[in-house]
Amino acid sequence: MNVPTFVKWAGGKKQLLQQFKDVFPKEITTYHEPFVGGGSVAFYIIKNHKPKKVFISDINEELINCYKVIKNDVKELIWSLKQYAKMHSKKTYYNFREQNPQKLSSVQRAARFIYLNKTCFNGLYRVNSTGKFNVPIGSYNKPAIVQEEDLKEISRLLKKAVINKTSFEAVLNVAKKGDFIYFDPPYYPIKKGQSFTTYTKENFLEKEQETLARTFKSLDKRGCLVMLSNSDTEFIKKRYKDYNITIVKAKRMINCDATKRGAINELVVTNYPIDKIQKTLKTV
């Protein structure tokens, strides 16, 4: 799918857009994505469905700052990234990693975020318990640090978007009947200890999954159209047993262990019927 990207992101959905296109509602007037992540779904929806209103959010402060800078200061961001690309080295990487982003300007902060994402090991974004980015440098000959045309296109796509750093429950404050909400949370672990929940210092555990399920149900009762992705586990199936559950095949591209990258089943939950199911999808 011809959708721009600006970061690698664990659980990114660009690879699934071909399967998702028949799952999305045909008409989308207002779109909400509370776990926006790398933004592939949001960019696809904006580009192809052209909603009048768009609300995107995430709890990751660095990520949301980056979205705001791409929307409002993309030229300055591109210039900064070009300077970083010229400076790139192992020493530069670790110097930037040690910086306190809170002391940088918003543009410098966004450039640092993208630079680290493009040059770190396997494009993984991970922080420790104090919120400090702690991924080692990756082994790239020529990392694609400056994706100028993608950044410009994303800036155009975001012009009408409302961008906020909030928890997913905040969607309840703004979503109205008929709105479309897509949830792509940190996944429930298939096996104990395998989940990736450390993209912020606050982990996303069973308690948060339960709260998310209640939020989904509240939006359903409100008359919203709701779609959610998560792992193919009995825990998730049980929480959404009253809704439509579909299995999609996904490729896990970001994992510290290369042997654990590969095709896996994921669940897609909707509170609305899917008129056209592709051959690559199956219902539960």
GROMACS .gro file of N, CA and C in nm, residues 126-270:
model
  435
  126ARG      N    1   1.238   0.144   2.288
  126ARG     CA    2   1.222   0.084   2.420
  126ARG      C    3   1.281   0.178   2.524
  127VAL      N    4   1.212   0.190   2.637
  127VAL     CA    5   1.262   0.274   2.745
  127VAL      C    6   1.268   0.193   2.873
  128ASN      N    7   1.351   0.240   2.967
  128ASN     CA    8   1.360   0.172   3.097
  128ASN      C    9   1.256   0.229   3.193
  129SER      N   10   1.263   0.189   3.318
  129SER     CA   11   1.162   0.228   3.417
  129SER      C   12   1.160   0.377   3.446
  130THR      N   13   1.268   0.447   3.411
  130THR     CA   14   1.272   0.592   3.432
  130THR      C   15   1.237   0.669   3.305
  131GLY      N   16   1.201   0.595   3.198
  131GLY     CA   17   1.163   0.660   3.073
  131GLY      C   18   1.278   0.691   2.981
  132LYS      N   19   1.396   0.637   3.010
  132LYS     CA   20   1.515   0.666   2.928
  132LYS      C   21   1.530   0.565   2.816
  133PHE      N   22   1.546   0.614   2.693
  133PHE     CA   23   1.567   0.528   2.576
  133PHE      C   24   1.696   0.450   2.593
  134ASN      N   25   1.690   0.317   2.575
  134ASN     CA   26   1.807   0.235   2.609
  134ASN      C   27   1.843   0.129   2.505
  135VAL      N   28   1.808   0.154   2.379
  135VAL     CA   29   1.838   0.057   2.273
  135VAL      C   30   1.977   0.083   2.216
  136PRO      N   31   2.059  -0.020   2.193
  136PRO     CA   32   2.192   0.001   2.135
  136PRO      C   33   2.185   0.038   1.988
  137ILE      N   34   2.296   0.084   1.932
  137ILE     CA   35   2.303   0.122   1.792
  137ILE      C   36   2.288  -0.002   1.703
  138GLY      N   37   2.226   0.016   1.587
  138GLY     CA   38   2.212  -0.093   1.492
  138GLY      C   39   2.329  -0.097   1.395
  139SER      N   40   2.339  -0.204   1.319
  139SER     CA   41   2.449  -0.218   1.223
  139SER      C   42   2.397  -0.191   1.082
  140TYR      N   43   2.387  -0.063   1.048
  140TYR     CA   44   2.340  -0.022   0.916
  140TYR      C   45   2.453   0.047   0.841
  141ASN      N   46   2.468   0.015   0.713
  141ASN     CA   47   2.569   0.084   0.632
  141ASN      C   48   2.523   0.225   0.597
  142LYS      N   49   2.399   0.235   0.548
  142LYS     CA   50   2.344   0.365   0.509
  142LYS      C   51   2.200   0.376   0.560
  143PRO      N   52   2.181   0.407   0.686
  143PRO     CA   53   2.044   0.419   0.739
  143PRO      C   54   1.969   0.533   0.672
  144ALA      N   55   1.841   0.509   0.643
  144ALA     CA   56   1.756   0.610   0.577
  144ALA      C   57   1.705   0.709   0.682
  145ILE      N   58   1.791   0.802   0.719
  145ILE     CA   59   1.757   0.896   0.826
  145ILE      C   60   1.661   1.004   0.779
  146VAL      N   61   1.676   1.048   0.655
  146VAL     CA   62   1.594   1.159   0.603
  146VAL      C   63   1.501   1.107   0.494
  147GLN      N   64   1.376   1.084   0.527
  147GLN     CA   65   1.275   1.045   0.428
  147GLN      C   66   1.193   1.170   0.395
  148GLU      N   67   1.254   1.257   0.318
  148GLU     CA   68   1.201   1.392   0.297
  148GLU      C   69   1.061   1.393   0.238
  149GLU      N   70   1.038   1.318   0.131
  149GLU     CA   71   0.907   1.321   0.066
  149GLU      C   72   0.798   1.262   0.154
  150ASP      N   73   0.831   1.155   0.225
  150ASP     CA   74   0.733   1.097   0.318
  150ASP      C   75   0.696   1.196   0.427
  151LEU      N   76   0.795   1.265   0.482
  151LEU     CA   77   0.768   1.362   0.588
  151LEU      C   78   0.680   1.476   0.537
  152LYS      N   79   0.704   1.522   0.416
  152LYS     CA   80   0.623   1.630   0.358
  152LYS      C   81   0.479   1.583   0.335
  153GLU      N   82   0.464   1.459   0.287
  153GLU     CA   83   0.329   1.407   0.265
  153GLU      C   84   0.255   1.390   0.397
  154ILE      N   85   0.324   1.337   0.497
  154ILE     CA   86   0.261   1.320   0.628
  154ILE      C   87   0.219   1.455   0.686
  155SER      N   88   0.303   1.556   0.668
  155SER     CA   89   0.269   1.690   0.715
  155SER      C   90   0.139   1.739   0.653
  156ARG      N   91   0.123   1.713   0.523
  156ARG     CA   92  -0.002   1.752   0.455
  156ARG      C   93  -0.122   1.673   0.509
  157LEU      N   94  -0.101   1.544   0.530
  157LEU     CA   95  -0.210   1.459   0.579
  157LEU      C   96  -0.255   1.499   0.720
  158LEU      N   97  -0.163   1.553   0.798
  158LEU     CA   98  -0.194   1.587   0.938
  158LEU      C   99  -0.254   1.726   0.956
  159LYS      N  100  -0.270   1.801   0.852
  159LYS     CA  101  -0.312   1.942   0.865
  159LYS      C  102  -0.442   1.960   0.943
  160LYS      N  103  -0.534   1.867   0.927
  160LYS     CA  104  -0.663   1.880   0.997
  160LYS      C  105  -0.669   1.795   1.124
  161ALA      N  106  -0.561   1.728   1.156
  161ALA     CA  107  -0.563   1.636   1.270
  161ALA      C  108  -0.544   1.708   1.402
  162VAL      N  109  -0.618   1.665   1.503
  162VAL     CA  110  -0.597   1.708   1.641
  162VAL      C  111  -0.506   1.604   1.705
  163ILE      N  112  -0.392   1.649   1.757
  163ILE     CA  113  -0.289   1.557   1.809
  163ILE      C  114  -0.269   1.582   1.957
  164ASN      N  115  -0.285   1.478   2.038
  164ASN     CA  116  -0.273   1.495   2.183
  164ASN      C  117  -0.197   1.379   2.248
  165LYS      N  118  -0.127   1.411   2.356
  165LYS     CA  119  -0.067   1.308   2.442
  165LYS      C  120  -0.170   1.276   2.551
  166THR      N  121  -0.238   1.166   2.535
  166THR     CA  122  -0.339   1.126   2.632
  166THR      C  123  -0.344   0.974   2.640
  167SER      N  124  -0.403   0.923   2.746
  167SER     CA  125  -0.428   0.780   2.756
  167SER      C  126  -0.548   0.746   2.668
  168PHE      N  127  -0.563   0.619   2.636
  168PHE     CA  128  -0.667   0.577   2.543
  168PHE      C  129  -0.807   0.608   2.593
  169GLU      N  130  -0.828   0.610   2.726
  169GLU     CA  131  -0.963   0.634   2.779
  169GLU      C  132  -1.015   0.773   2.743
  170ALA      N  133  -0.925   0.865   2.710
  170ALA     CA  134  -0.966   1.002   2.678
  170ALA      C  135  -1.054   1.009   2.555
  171VAL      N  136  -1.053   0.904   2.473
  171VAL     CA  137  -1.141   0.903   2.356
  171VAL      C  138  -1.287   0.913   2.398
  172LEU      N  139  -1.318   0.868   2.519
  172LEU     CA  140  -1.456   0.876   2.569
  172LEU      C  141  -1.502   1.021   2.586
  173ASN      N  142  -1.408   1.113   2.597
  173ASN     CA  143  -1.443   1.255   2.615
  173ASN      C  144  -1.481   1.323   2.484
  174VAL      N  145  -1.444   1.264   2.371
  174VAL     CA  146  -1.465   1.333   2.243
  174VAL      C  147  -1.544   1.252   2.140
  175ALA      N  148  -1.543   1.120   2.149
  175ALA     CA  149  -1.609   1.038   2.048
  175ALA      C  150  -1.761   1.051   2.055
  176LYS      N  151  -1.823   1.059   1.938
  176LYS     CA  152  -1.968   1.073   1.928
  176LYS      C  153  -2.027   0.961   1.844
  177LYS      N  154  -2.156   0.948   1.850
  177LYS     CA  155  -2.227   0.846   1.773
  177LYS      C  156  -2.189   0.857   1.625
  178GLY      N  157  -2.156   0.744   1.565
  178GLY     CA  158  -2.119   0.742   1.424
  178GLY      C  159  -1.971   0.757   1.396
  179ASP      N  160  -1.894   0.800   1.496
  179ASP     CA  161  -1.749   0.813   1.478
  179ASP      C  162  -1.685   0.674   1.466
  180PHE      N  163  -1.569   0.668   1.399
  180PHE     CA  164  -1.494   0.543   1.388
  180PHE      C  165  -1.369   0.550   1.474
  181ILE      N  166  -1.351   0.451   1.560
  181ILE     CA  167  -1.234   0.445   1.648
  181ILE      C  168  -1.157   0.317   1.620
  182TYR      N  169  -1.025   0.329   1.602
  182TYR     CA  170  -0.940   0.211   1.586
  182TYR      C  171  -0.841   0.204   1.702
  183PHE      N  172  -0.843   0.092   1.773
  183PHE     CA  173  -0.750   0.068   1.883
  183PHE      C  174  -0.642  -0.032   1.839
  184ASP      N  175  -0.517   0.006   1.856
  184ASP     CA  176  -0.404  -0.084   1.829
  184ASP      C  177  -0.311  -0.081   1.950
  185PRO      N  178  -0.352  -0.143   2.060
  185PRO     CA  179  -0.277  -0.133   2.185
  185PRO      C  180  -0.154  -0.223   2.186
  186PRO      N  181  -0.068  -0.208   2.286
  186PRO     CA  182   0.034  -0.311   2.309
  186PRO      C  183  -0.039  -0.444   2.328
  187TYR      N  184   0.007  -0.547   2.261
  187TYR     CA  185  -0.067  -0.674   2.259
  187TYR      C  186  -0.054  -0.753   2.389
  188TYR      N  187  -0.161  -0.826   2.418
  188TYR     CA  188  -0.156  -0.920   2.529
  188TYR      C  189  -0.058  -1.031   2.491
  189PRO      N  190   0.030  -1.075   2.584
  189PRO     CA  191   0.133  -1.173   2.548
  189PRO      C  192   0.075  -1.310   2.509
  190ILE      N  193   0.128  -1.366   2.401
  190ILE     CA  194   0.090  -1.502   2.361
  190ILE      C  195   0.145  -1.602   2.462
  191LYS      N  196   0.268  -1.575   2.505
  191LYS     CA  197   0.330  -1.653   2.612
  191LYS      C  198   0.384  -1.557   2.716
  192LYS      N  199   0.387  -1.600   2.839
  192LYS     CA  200   0.433  -1.514   2.947
  192LYS      C  201   0.574  -1.461   2.920
  193GLY      N  202   0.588  -1.329   2.933
  193GLY     CA  203   0.720  -1.268   2.915
  193GLY      C  204   0.752  -1.228   2.774
  194GLN      N  205   0.658  -1.255   2.677
  194GLN     CA  206   0.689  -1.226   2.537
  194GLN      C  207   0.634  -1.092   2.490
  195SER      N  208   0.545  -1.031   2.564
  195SER     CA  209   0.482  -0.909   2.513
  195SER      C  210   0.581  -0.793   2.511
  196PHE      N  211   0.555  -0.698   2.419
  196PHE     CA  212   0.636  -0.577   2.414
  196PHE      C  213   0.551  -0.462   2.464
  197THR      N  214   0.576  -0.418   2.587
  197THR     CA  215   0.493  -0.314   2.648
  197THR      C  216   0.575  -0.196   2.695
  198THR      N  217   0.704  -0.193   2.660
  198THR     CA  218   0.792  -0.092   2.719
  198THR      C  219   0.823   0.022   2.624
  199TYR      N  220   0.724   0.065   2.545
  199TYR     CA  221   0.746   0.182   2.462
  199TYR      C  222   0.719   0.311   2.540
  200THR      N  223   0.668   0.296   2.661
  200THR     CA  224   0.667   0.404   2.760
  200THR      C  225   0.707   0.339   2.892
  201LYS      N  226   0.736   0.423   2.990
  201LYS     CA  227   0.777   0.367   3.120
  201LYS      C  228   0.659   0.301   3.192
  202GLU      N  229   0.536   0.334   3.149
  202GLU     CA  230   0.419   0.271   3.208
  202GLU      C  231   0.387   0.144   3.129
  203ASN      N  232   0.389   0.029   3.193
  203ASN     CA  233   0.360  -0.096   3.123
  203ASN      C  234   0.211  -0.109   3.094
  204PHE      N  235   0.178  -0.192   2.994
  204PHE     CA  236   0.039  -0.216   2.955
  204PHE      C  237   0.009  -0.362   2.984
  205LEU      N  238  -0.055  -0.386   3.098
  205LEU     CA  239  -0.072  -0.522   3.148
  205LEU      C  240  -0.220  -0.561   3.149
  206GLU      N  241  -0.254  -0.669   3.220
  206GLU     CA  242  -0.392  -0.719   3.218
  206GLU      C  243  -0.492  -0.614   3.264
  207LYS      N  244  -0.456  -0.538   3.365
  207LYS     CA  245  -0.546  -0.434   3.415
  207LYS      C  246  -0.582  -0.335   3.304
  208GLU      N  247  -0.481  -0.294   3.227
  208GLU     CA  248  -0.504  -0.199   3.118
  208GLU      C  249  -0.585  -0.264   3.006
  209GLN      N  250  -0.561  -0.392   2.979
  209GLN     CA  251  -0.641  -0.462   2.877
  209GLN      C  252  -0.788  -0.469   2.918
  210GLU      N  253  -0.813  -0.489   3.046
  210GLU     CA  254  -0.951  -0.492   3.096
  210GLU      C  255  -1.017  -0.355   3.080
  211THR      N  256  -0.942  -0.250   3.113
  211THR     CA  257  -0.995  -0.114   3.098
  211THR      C  258  -1.024  -0.084   2.951
  212LEU      N  259  -0.937  -0.130   2.864
  212LEU     CA  260  -0.958  -0.109   2.721
  212LEU      C  261  -1.084  -0.180   2.673
  213ALA      N  262  -1.107  -0.301   2.720
  213ALA     CA  263  -1.228  -0.375   2.682
  213ALA      C  264  -1.354  -0.300   2.728
  214ARG      N  265  -1.349  -0.243   2.847
  214ARG     CA  266  -1.464  -0.165   2.897
  214ARG      C  267  -1.483  -0.039   2.813
  215THR      N  268  -1.373   0.023   2.772
  215THR     CA  269  -1.381   0.142   2.688
  215THR      C  270  -1.444   0.108   2.553
  216PHE      N  271  -1.403  -0.004   2.495
  216PHE     CA  272  -1.461  -0.054   2.370
  216PHE      C  273  -1.613  -0.068   2.384
  217LYS      N  274  -1.656  -0.130   2.493
  217LYS     CA  275  -1.798  -0.154   2.515
  217LYS      C  276  -1.875  -0.023   2.535
  218SER      N  277  -1.813   0.072   2.603
  218SER     CA  278  -1.878   0.202   2.624
  218SER      C  279  -1.898   0.274   2.491
  219LEU      N  280  -1.799   0.267   2.405
  219LEU     CA  281  -1.810   0.330   2.273
  219LEU      C  282  -1.915   0.260   2.188
  220ASP      N  283  -1.923   0.129   2.200
  220ASP     CA  284  -2.025   0.052   2.128
  220ASP      C  285  -2.164   0.097   2.171
  221LYS      N  286  -2.186   0.110   2.301
  221LYS     CA  287  -2.316   0.153   2.352
  221LYS      C  288  -2.350   0.295   2.307
  222ARG      N  289  -2.248   0.375   2.283
  222ARG     CA  290  -2.267   0.513   2.240
  222ARG      C  291  -2.307   0.522   2.092
  223GLY      N  292  -2.289   0.413   2.019
  223GLY     CA  293  -2.323   0.414   1.877
  223GLY      C  294  -2.205   0.442   1.787
  224CYS      N  295  -2.084   0.429   1.840
  224CYS     CA  296  -1.963   0.446   1.759
  224CYS      C  297  -1.932   0.316   1.685
  225LEU      N  298  -1.856   0.328   1.578
  225LEU     CA  299  -1.802   0.212   1.507
  225LEU      C  300  -1.662   0.189   1.562
  226VAL      N  301  -1.636   0.069   1.613
  226VAL     CA  302  -1.510   0.044   1.684
  226VAL      C  303  -1.440  -0.079   1.626
  227MET      N  304  -1.309  -0.065   1.607
  227MET     CA  305  -1.225  -0.175   1.557
  227MET      C  306  -1.103  -0.184   1.648
  228LEU      N  307  -1.060  -0.306   1.676
  228LEU     CA  308  -0.945  -0.328   1.765
  228LEU      C  309  -0.858  -0.441   1.713
  229SER      N  310  -0.727  -0.426   1.725
  229SER     CA  311  -0.631  -0.533   1.695
  229SER      C  312  -0.571  -0.582   1.825
  230ASN      N  313  -0.545  -0.713   1.832
  230ASN     CA  314  -0.476  -0.767   1.949
  230ASN      C  315  -0.427  -0.908   1.916
  231SER      N  316  -0.363  -0.971   2.012
  231SER     CA  317  -0.307  -1.104   1.990
  231SER      C  318  -0.416  -1.210   1.988
  232ASP      N  319  -0.388  -1.320   1.920
  232ASP     CA  320  -0.481  -1.432   1.910
  232ASP      C  321  -0.468  -1.518   2.035
  233THR      N  322  -0.535  -1.476   2.142
  233THR     CA  323  -0.528  -1.545   2.270
  233THR      C  324  -0.668  -1.562   2.328
  234GLU      N  325  -0.684  -1.660   2.414
  234GLU     CA  326  -0.813  -1.683   2.478
  234GLU      C  327  -0.851  -1.566   2.568
  235PHE      N  328  -0.752  -1.504   2.629
  235PHE     CA  329  -0.779  -1.388   2.715
  235PHE      C  330  -0.851  -1.279   2.636
  236ILE      N  331  -0.800  -1.247   2.517
  236ILE     CA  332  -0.861  -1.142   2.435
  236ILE      C  333  -0.995  -1.187   2.379
  237LYS      N  334  -1.003  -1.310   2.330
  237LYS     CA  335  -1.129  -1.360   2.276
  237LYS      C  336  -1.241  -1.353   2.380
  238LYS      N  337  -1.207  -1.385   2.503
  238LYS     CA  338  -1.307  -1.383   2.611
  238LYS      C  339  -1.358  -1.242   2.635
  239ARG      N  340  -1.268  -1.143   2.630
  239ARG     CA  341  -1.307  -1.003   2.658
  239ARG      C  342  -1.396  -0.946   2.548
  240TYR      N  343  -1.386  -1.001   2.426
  240TYR     CA  344  -1.461  -0.945   2.314
  240TYR      C  345  -1.554  -1.049   2.250
  241LYS      N  346  -1.600  -1.145   2.331
  241LYS     CA  347  -1.681  -1.256   2.279
  241LYS      C  348  -1.815  -1.211   2.220
  242ASP      N  349  -1.862  -1.094   2.257
  242ASP     CA  350  -1.991  -1.046   2.207
  242ASP      C  351  -1.979  -0.970   2.075
  243TYR      N  352  -1.859  -0.965   2.020
  243TYR     CA  353  -1.835  -0.887   1.898
  243TYR      C  354  -1.784  -0.974   1.785
  244ASN      N  355  -1.768  -0.915   1.669
  244ASN     CA  356  -1.717  -0.987   1.552
  244ASN      C  357  -1.566  -1.000   1.563
  245ILE      N  358  -1.515  -1.121   1.557
  245ILE     CA  359  -1.371  -1.146   1.568
  245ILE      C  360  -1.321  -1.212   1.440
  246THR      N  361  -1.219  -1.154   1.381
  246THR     CA  362  -1.159  -1.203   1.258
  246THR      C  363  -1.010  -1.227   1.279
  247ILE      N  364  -0.956  -1.329   1.215
  247ILE     CA  365  -0.812  -1.357   1.223
  247ILE      C  366  -0.742  -1.304   1.099
  248VAL      N  367  -0.631  -1.234   1.120
  248VAL     CA  368  -0.547  -1.190   1.009
  248VAL      C  369  -0.407  -1.248   1.029
  249LYS      N  370  -0.337  -1.267   0.918
  249LYS     CA  371  -0.198  -1.313   0.922
  249LYS      C  372  -0.107  -1.192   0.920
  250ALA      N  373  -0.018  -1.183   1.017
  250ALA     CA  374   0.074  -1.069   1.025
  250ALA      C  375   0.217  -1.120   1.032
  251LYS      N  376   0.309  -1.036   0.991
  251LYS     CA  377   0.451  -1.067   1.003
  251LYS      C  378   0.508  -0.983   1.116
  252ARG      N  379   0.568  -1.048   1.211
  252ARG     CA  380   0.632  -0.977   1.321
  252ARG      C  381   0.771  -0.935   1.274
  253MET      N  382   0.788  -0.806   1.245
  253MET     CA  383   0.911  -0.756   1.186
  253MET      C  384   1.011  -0.706   1.288
  254ILE      N  385   0.964  -0.662   1.405
  254ILE     CA  386   1.055  -0.606   1.506
  254ILE      C  387   1.059  -0.700   1.626
  255ASN      N  388   1.171  -0.766   1.642
  255ASN     CA  389   1.193  -0.852   1.758
  255ASN      C  390   1.342  -0.863   1.780
  256CYS      N  391   1.386  -0.856   1.903
  256CYS     CA  392   1.529  -0.866   1.932
  256CYS      C  393   1.586  -0.999   1.885
  257ASP      N  394   1.503  -1.104   1.891
  257ASP     CA  395   1.545  -1.237   1.848
  257ASP      C  396   1.495  -1.260   1.707
  258ALA      N  397   1.587  -1.268   1.610
  258ALA     CA  398   1.548  -1.283   1.470
  258ALA      C  399   1.468  -1.410   1.445
  259THR      N  400   1.488  -1.513   1.526
  259THR     CA  401   1.416  -1.639   1.508
  259THR      C  402   1.268  -1.626   1.542
  260LYS      N  403   1.232  -1.518   1.613
  260LYS     CA  404   1.093  -1.498   1.652
  260LYS      C  405   1.019  -1.403   1.558
  261ARG      N  406   1.085  -1.362   1.451
  261ARG     CA  407   1.018  -1.283   1.349
  261ARG      C  408   0.955  -1.378   1.249
  262GLY      N  409   0.833  -1.351   1.207
  262GLY     CA  410   0.768  -1.440   1.112
  262GLY      C  411   0.618  -1.424   1.120
  263ALA      N  412   0.544  -1.510   1.045
  263ALA     CA  413   0.399  -1.499   1.036
  263ALA      C  414   0.332  -1.546   1.165
  264ILE      N  415   0.237  -1.468   1.211
  264ILE     CA  416   0.159  -1.504   1.329
  264ILE      C  417   0.013  -1.464   1.305
  265ASN      N  418  -0.077  -1.523   1.383
  265ASN     CA  419  -0.217  -1.483   1.378
  265ASN      C  420  -0.240  -1.365   1.471
  266GLU      N  421  -0.322  -1.271   1.425
  266GLU     CA  422  -0.367  -1.161   1.509
  266GLU      C  423  -0.519  -1.154   1.500
  267LEU      N  424  -0.579  -1.098   1.602
  267LEU     CA  425  -0.724  -1.080   1.602
  267LEU      C  426  -0.762  -0.938   1.564
  268VAL      N  427  -0.869  -0.928   1.487
  268VAL     CA  428  -0.933  -0.799   1.460
  268VAL      C  429  -1.075  -0.809   1.512
  269VAL      N  430  -1.111  -0.718   1.600
  269VAL     CA  431  -1.244  -0.717   1.662
  269VAL      C  432  -1.319  -0.595   1.611
  270THR      N  433  -1.444  -0.613   1.570
  270THR     CA  434  -1.528  -0.499   1.532
  270THR      C  435  -1.665  -0.513   1.598
   0.00000   0.00000   0.00000
